[in-house]
XYZ file of C-alpha atoms in Angstrom:
252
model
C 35.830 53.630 -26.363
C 39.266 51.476 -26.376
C 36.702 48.470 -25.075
C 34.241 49.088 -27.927
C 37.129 49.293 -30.316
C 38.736 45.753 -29.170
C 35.851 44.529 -29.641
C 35.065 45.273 -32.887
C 38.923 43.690 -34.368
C 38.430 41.398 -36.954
C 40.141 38.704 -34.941
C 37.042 38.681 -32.488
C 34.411 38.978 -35.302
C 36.136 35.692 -36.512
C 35.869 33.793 -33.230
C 32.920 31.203 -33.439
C 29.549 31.887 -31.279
C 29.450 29.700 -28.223
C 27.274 26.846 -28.846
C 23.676 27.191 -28.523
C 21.985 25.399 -25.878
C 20.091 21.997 -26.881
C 16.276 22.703 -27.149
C 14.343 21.124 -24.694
C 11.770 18.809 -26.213
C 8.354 18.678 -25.069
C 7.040 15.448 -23.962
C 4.975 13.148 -25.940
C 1.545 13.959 -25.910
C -0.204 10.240 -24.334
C -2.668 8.613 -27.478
C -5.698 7.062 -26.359
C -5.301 3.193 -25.607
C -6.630 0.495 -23.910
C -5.854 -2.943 -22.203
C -8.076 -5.978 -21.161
C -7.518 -8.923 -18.574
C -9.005 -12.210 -19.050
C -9.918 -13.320 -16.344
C -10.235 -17.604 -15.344
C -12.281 -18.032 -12.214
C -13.739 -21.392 -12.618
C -11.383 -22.607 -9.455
C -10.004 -21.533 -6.462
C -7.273 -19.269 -7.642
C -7.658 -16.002 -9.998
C -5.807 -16.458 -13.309
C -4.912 -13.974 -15.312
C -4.133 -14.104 -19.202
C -0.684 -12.755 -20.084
C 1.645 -12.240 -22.859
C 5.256 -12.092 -23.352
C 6.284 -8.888 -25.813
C 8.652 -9.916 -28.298
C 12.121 -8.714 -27.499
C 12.570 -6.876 -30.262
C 9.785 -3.990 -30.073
C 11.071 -0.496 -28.501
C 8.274 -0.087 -26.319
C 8.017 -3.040 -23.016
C 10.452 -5.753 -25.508
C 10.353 -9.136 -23.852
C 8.006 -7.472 -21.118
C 4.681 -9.819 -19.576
C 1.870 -7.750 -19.850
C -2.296 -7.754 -21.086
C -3.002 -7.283 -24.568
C -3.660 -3.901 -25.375
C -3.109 -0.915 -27.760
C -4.504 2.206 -28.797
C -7.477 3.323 -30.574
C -7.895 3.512 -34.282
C -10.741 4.907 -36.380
C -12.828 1.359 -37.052
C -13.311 0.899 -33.428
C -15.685 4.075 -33.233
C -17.812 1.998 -36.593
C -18.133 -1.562 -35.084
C -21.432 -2.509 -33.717
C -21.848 -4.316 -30.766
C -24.358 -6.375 -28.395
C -24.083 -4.302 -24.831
C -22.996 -1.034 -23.384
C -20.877 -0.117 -20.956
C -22.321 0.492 -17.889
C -23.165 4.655 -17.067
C -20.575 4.257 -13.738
C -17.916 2.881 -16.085
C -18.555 5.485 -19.435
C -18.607 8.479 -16.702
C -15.255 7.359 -14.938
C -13.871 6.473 -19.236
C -14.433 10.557 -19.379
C -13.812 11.939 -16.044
C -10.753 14.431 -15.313
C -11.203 14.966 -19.582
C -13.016 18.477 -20.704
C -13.510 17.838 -23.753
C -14.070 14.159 -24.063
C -16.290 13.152 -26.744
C -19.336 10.999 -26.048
C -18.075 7.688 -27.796
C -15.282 7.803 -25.559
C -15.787 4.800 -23.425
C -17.321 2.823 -26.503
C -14.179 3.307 -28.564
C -12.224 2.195 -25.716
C -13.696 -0.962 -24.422
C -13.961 -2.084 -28.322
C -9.973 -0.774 -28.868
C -9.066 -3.303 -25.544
C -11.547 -6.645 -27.174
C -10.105 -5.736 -30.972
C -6.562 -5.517 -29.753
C -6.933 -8.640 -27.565
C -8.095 -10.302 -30.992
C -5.208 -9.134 -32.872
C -2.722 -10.178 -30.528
C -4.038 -13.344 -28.809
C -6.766 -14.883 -31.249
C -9.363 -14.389 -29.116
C -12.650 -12.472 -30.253
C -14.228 -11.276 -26.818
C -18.416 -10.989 -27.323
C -21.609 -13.266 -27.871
C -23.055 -15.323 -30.824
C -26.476 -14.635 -28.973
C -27.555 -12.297 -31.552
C -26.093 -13.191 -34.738
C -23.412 -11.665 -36.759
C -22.776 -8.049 -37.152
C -24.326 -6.615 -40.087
C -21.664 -4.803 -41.051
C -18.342 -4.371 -39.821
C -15.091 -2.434 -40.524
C -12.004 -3.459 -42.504
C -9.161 -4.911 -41.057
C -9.513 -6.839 -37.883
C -12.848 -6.693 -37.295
C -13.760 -8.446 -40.196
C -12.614 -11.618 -38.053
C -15.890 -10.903 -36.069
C -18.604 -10.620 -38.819
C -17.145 -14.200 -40.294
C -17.046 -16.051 -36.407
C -20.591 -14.342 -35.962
C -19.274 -12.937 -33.177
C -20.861 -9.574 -31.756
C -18.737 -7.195 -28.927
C -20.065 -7.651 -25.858
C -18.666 -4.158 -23.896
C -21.404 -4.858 -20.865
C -19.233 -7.904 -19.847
C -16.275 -5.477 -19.370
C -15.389 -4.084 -15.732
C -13.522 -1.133 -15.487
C -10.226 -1.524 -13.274
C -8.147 1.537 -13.637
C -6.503 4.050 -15.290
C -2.492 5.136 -16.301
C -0.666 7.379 -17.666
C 3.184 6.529 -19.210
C 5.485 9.091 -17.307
C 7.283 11.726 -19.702
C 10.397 10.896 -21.411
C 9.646 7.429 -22.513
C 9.672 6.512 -26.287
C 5.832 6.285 -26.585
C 3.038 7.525 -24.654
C -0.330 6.076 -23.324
C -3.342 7.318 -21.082
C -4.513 3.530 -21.222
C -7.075 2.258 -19.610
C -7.406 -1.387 -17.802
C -10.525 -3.445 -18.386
C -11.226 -7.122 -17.352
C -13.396 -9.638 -18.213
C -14.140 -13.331 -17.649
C -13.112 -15.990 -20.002
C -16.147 -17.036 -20.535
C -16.930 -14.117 -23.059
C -14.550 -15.934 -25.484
C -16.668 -16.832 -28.250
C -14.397 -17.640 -30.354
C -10.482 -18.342 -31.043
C -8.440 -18.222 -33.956
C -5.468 -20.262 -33.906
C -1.584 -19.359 -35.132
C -1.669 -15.284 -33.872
C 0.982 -15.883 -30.701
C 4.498 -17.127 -32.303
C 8.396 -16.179 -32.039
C 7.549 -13.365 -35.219
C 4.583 -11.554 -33.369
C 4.150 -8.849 -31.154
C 3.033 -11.562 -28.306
C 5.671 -14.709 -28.559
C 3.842 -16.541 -25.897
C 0.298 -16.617 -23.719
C 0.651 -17.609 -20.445
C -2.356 -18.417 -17.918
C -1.196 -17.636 -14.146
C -2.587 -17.060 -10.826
C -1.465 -13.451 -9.278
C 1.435 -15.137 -7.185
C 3.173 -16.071 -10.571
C 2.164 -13.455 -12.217
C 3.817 -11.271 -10.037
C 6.877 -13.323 -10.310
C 7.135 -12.686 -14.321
C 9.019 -9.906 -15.773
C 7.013 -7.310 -15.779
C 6.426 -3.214 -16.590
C 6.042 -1.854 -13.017
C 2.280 -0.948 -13.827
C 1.538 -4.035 -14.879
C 2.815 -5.083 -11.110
C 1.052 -2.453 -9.776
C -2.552 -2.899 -11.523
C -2.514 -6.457 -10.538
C -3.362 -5.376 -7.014
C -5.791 -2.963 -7.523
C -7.995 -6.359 -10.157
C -7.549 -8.009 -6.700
C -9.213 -5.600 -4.758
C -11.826 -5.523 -7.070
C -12.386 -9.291 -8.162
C -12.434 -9.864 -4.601
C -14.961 -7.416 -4.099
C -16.941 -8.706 -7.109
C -16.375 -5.693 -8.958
C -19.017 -3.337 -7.278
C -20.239 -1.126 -10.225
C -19.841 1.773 -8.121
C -16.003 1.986 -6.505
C -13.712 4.158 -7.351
C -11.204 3.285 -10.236
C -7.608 4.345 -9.125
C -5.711 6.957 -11.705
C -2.019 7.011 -12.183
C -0.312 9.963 -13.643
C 3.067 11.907 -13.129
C 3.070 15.473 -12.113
C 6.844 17.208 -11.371
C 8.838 14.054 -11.272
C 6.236 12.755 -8.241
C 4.025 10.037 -9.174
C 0.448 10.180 -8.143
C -2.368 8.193 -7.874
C -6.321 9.803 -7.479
C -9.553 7.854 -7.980
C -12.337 8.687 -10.118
């Protein structure tokens, strides 16, 4: 009873509570997104198409990487010229429940309509005419160049996801494609006020020399192994994903 009763004294009802413990924050939930590499092959070497972030932005700032972003609603209304191929949609979906069917179609047009956006370049075909419609915002770009998405050029590469406890998260897919489905270019996007300051065309010794996000270094050698192999329709695209702390890396 004396314990109880010590307790109880006014001067320990006025002591403060110990400090609750910070809450632990989940981790960001990855958005959608994708990334293409141009690809030059008309010599010897392999070059790739890069860009230098600008310094500035939160996420990869002053970083060499592909173009690249996430999806947004127009891509899933733009029409295009060719599919992606069944091996590549399949693999766009795999490891993913409840993926919806437009999946791989809103990704491959989310990797050519950021690559427009941030380098100029509109990735497709005049072969067929201009789109009869398209969506606002960039893709407008492509109904006034007559300039259709071509997604069957596209060759899937791979697949990653950003670890936890980064400022944003992305399960991106990698696409390539060669540079001869530029149709089109519009000048003045890449400048010291974009989100690109400079394009760079390099073979994969300098690329691996620039400064670079280490899964940028670490896709680069699994486009070797397939532009080497000619992109077989039918390997298996390497996933990277963190589970625990351990990073890990399955195919699909």
């Amino acid at each position: 009873m004396r314990q109880e009763a010590e307790q109880a004294t006014p001067q320990n009802l006025d002591r403060p509570d110990p400090p609750a413990a910070p809450p632990r924050s989940a981790p960001l939930r990855p958005r959608d997104a994708a990334t293409l590499i141009v690809l030059d092959r008309s010599r010897k070497r392999l070059k790739v198409l890069m860009g230098r972030r600008h310094a500035g932005l939160a996420f990869m700032g002053g970083k060499f990487v592909f173009p690249g972003g996430r999806i947004e609603p127009s891509d899933r209304q733009m029409p295009v010229a060719g599919a992606l191929s069944q091996r590549a949609d399949d693999a766009l979906r795999a490891k993913l429940p409840r993926a919806p069917h437009h999946l791989g179609r809103s990704l491959a047009l989310a990797a050519i309509r950021e690559t427009y956006e941030e380098t100029g370049l509109l990735i497709g075909t005049r072969g067929y005419g201009p789109p009869e419609t398209t969506p606002d915002g960039a893709w407008r770009a492509f109904g006034e160049e007559g300039v259709m998405p071509d997604l069957e050029a596209l060759h899937l590469v791979a697949r990653a996801i950003t670890p936890p406890k980064r400022v944003r998260r992305f399960d991106t897919r990698f696409f390539a494609v060669d540079r001869r489905a530029v149709a089109a270019e519009r000048p003045g996007v890449v400048g010291p006020d974009a989100e690109l300051t400079e394009l760079a065309w390099v073979d994969l010794t300098a690329a691996r020399q620039l400064d670079l996000p280490r899964i940028t270094r670490v896709i680069l050698d699994d486009l070797e192994a397939a532009a080497e192999a000619g992109f077989p329709p039918y390997r298996p695209i390497p996933f990277y994903f963190e589970r625990r702390g351990k990073e890990i890396r399955e195919e699909i």
